[in-house]
């Protein structure tokens, strides 16, 4: 199984649990057409990992998706006030 698909099934250290995600998902703005996009959780976990560790975006682990995509989501949501104080 490819690592990108394994992330959806396994919770990594610091990643959101299913219960946490179910609460958070309803509070987030839509990523595009729908917030139900299956990769949204992986991107949010990627943003959280990067903020937690403080590493450059380019060093984001592959499991969270392309760093440019995760950074783009972070920047869009930061401008909209979704990530205040980050």
mmCIF file of C-alpha atoms in Angstrom:
data_model
loop_
_atom_site.group_PDB
_atom_site.id
_atom_site.type_symbol
_atom_site.label_atom_id
_atom_site.label_comp_id
_atom_site.label_asym_id
_atom_site.label_seq_id
_atom_site.Cartn_x
_atom_site.Cartn_y
_atom_site.Cartn_z
ATOM 1 C CA UNK A 1 0.000 0.000 0.000
ATOM 2 C CA UNK A 2 1.234 3.455 -0.852
ATOM 3 C CA UNK A 3 2.072 5.704 2.117
ATOM 4 C CA UNK A 4 -0.424 8.375 1.048
ATOM 5 C CA UNK A 5 -3.310 5.941 1.458
ATOM 6 C CA UNK A 6 -2.013 4.526 4.733
ATOM 7 C CA UNK A 7 -2.219 7.948 6.406
ATOM 8 C CA UNK A 8 -6.006 7.969 6.033
ATOM 9 C CA UNK A 9 -6.223 4.720 7.995
ATOM 10 C CA UNK A 10 -3.455 5.116 10.572
ATOM 11 C CA UNK A 11 -3.158 8.024 12.953
ATOM 12 C CA UNK A 12 0.426 9.191 13.263
ATOM 13 C CA UNK A 13 1.835 10.769 16.381
ATOM 14 C CA UNK A 14 0.273 14.206 16.653
ATOM 15 C CA UNK A 15 -2.259 13.621 13.871
ATOM 16 C CA UNK A 16 -5.958 14.088 14.510
ATOM 17 C CA UNK A 17 -7.976 11.101 15.711
ATOM 18 C CA UNK A 18 -11.257 10.258 13.961
ATOM 19 C CA UNK A 19 -13.163 11.804 16.862
ATOM 20 C CA UNK A 20 -11.118 15.021 16.781
ATOM 21 C CA UNK A 21 -11.473 15.253 13.005
ATOM 22 C CA UNK A 22 -15.261 14.827 13.140
ATOM 23 C CA UNK A 23 -15.493 17.865 15.425
ATOM 24 C CA UNK A 24 -12.932 20.002 13.589
ATOM 25 C CA UNK A 25 -14.160 19.259 10.064
ATOM 26 C CA UNK A 26 -17.500 20.982 10.648
ATOM 27 C CA UNK A 27 -15.685 24.155 11.768
ATOM 28 C CA UNK A 28 -13.379 24.483 8.749
ATOM 29 C CA UNK A 29 -14.134 26.419 5.574
ATOM 30 C CA UNK A 30 -14.505 24.489 2.345
ATOM 31 C CA UNK A 31 -11.195 23.610 0.691
ATOM 32 C CA UNK A 32 -12.655 23.862 -2.791
ATOM 33 C CA UNK A 33 -15.963 22.524 -3.950
ATOM 34 C CA UNK A 34 -16.549 20.661 -0.700
ATOM 35 C CA UNK A 35 -14.830 20.339 2.650
ATOM 36 C CA UNK A 36 -15.567 16.617 2.365
ATOM 37 C CA UNK A 37 -12.635 16.238 -0.013
ATOM 38 C CA UNK A 38 -10.872 13.138 1.382
ATOM 39 C CA UNK A 39 -7.405 14.727 1.314
ATOM 40 C CA UNK A 40 -8.390 17.672 3.508
ATOM 41 C CA UNK A 41 -7.657 15.822 6.739
ATOM 42 C CA UNK A 42 -4.197 14.876 5.507
ATOM 43 C CA UNK A 43 -3.482 18.511 4.593
ATOM 44 C CA UNK A 44 -4.700 19.779 7.961
ATOM 45 C CA UNK A 45 -2.498 17.208 9.712
ATOM 46 C CA UNK A 46 0.386 18.420 7.529
ATOM 47 C CA UNK A 47 -0.195 22.030 8.538
ATOM 48 C CA UNK A 48 -0.364 21.013 12.190
ATOM 49 C CA UNK A 49 2.871 18.997 11.861
ATOM 50 C CA UNK A 50 4.710 21.905 10.269
ATOM 51 C CA UNK A 51 3.482 24.416 12.875
ATOM 52 C CA UNK A 52 4.396 21.993 15.679
ATOM 53 C CA UNK A 53 7.912 21.327 14.398
ATOM 54 C CA UNK A 54 8.756 24.709 12.857
ATOM 55 C CA UNK A 55 10.648 23.152 9.940
ATOM 56 C CA UNK A 56 10.626 24.716 6.465
ATOM 57 C CA UNK A 57 7.641 23.771 4.302
ATOM 58 C CA UNK A 58 9.954 21.910 1.911
ATOM 59 C CA UNK A 59 10.809 19.472 4.736
ATOM 60 C CA UNK A 60 7.195 18.395 5.256
ATOM 61 C CA UNK A 61 6.971 14.574 5.259
ATOM 62 C CA UNK A 62 5.691 13.062 2.023
ATOM 63 C CA UNK A 63 2.759 11.416 3.832
ATOM 64 C CA UNK A 64 1.027 14.794 4.182
ATOM 65 C CA UNK A 65 1.077 15.483 0.452
ATOM 66 C CA UNK A 66 3.042 17.916 -1.679
ATOM 67 C CA UNK A 67 4.481 20.647 0.522
ATOM 68 C CA UNK A 68 3.279 23.304 -1.939
ATOM 69 C CA UNK A 69 -0.323 22.119 -1.549
ATOM 70 C CA UNK A 70 -0.171 22.068 2.247
ATOM 71 C CA UNK A 71 1.552 25.463 2.387
ATOM 72 C CA UNK A 72 -1.007 26.895 -0.041
ATOM 73 C CA UNK A 73 -3.896 25.723 2.146
ATOM 74 C CA UNK A 74 -2.214 27.200 5.204
ATOM 75 C CA UNK A 75 -1.664 30.558 3.501
ATOM 76 C CA UNK A 76 -5.221 30.752 2.136
ATOM 77 C CA UNK A 77 -6.732 29.918 5.515
ATOM 78 C CA UNK A 78 -4.308 32.206 7.357
ATOM 79 C CA UNK A 79 -5.464 35.143 5.200
ATOM 80 C CA UNK A 80 -9.075 34.205 5.983
ATOM 81 C CA UNK A 81 -8.404 34.018 9.743
ATOM 82 C CA UNK A 82 -8.739 30.238 10.069
ATOM 83 C CA UNK A 83 -5.195 29.927 11.490
ATOM 84 C CA UNK A 84 -5.025 32.985 13.785
ATOM 85 C CA UNK A 85 -1.698 33.593 15.467
ATOM 86 C CA UNK A 86 0.250 31.160 13.278
#
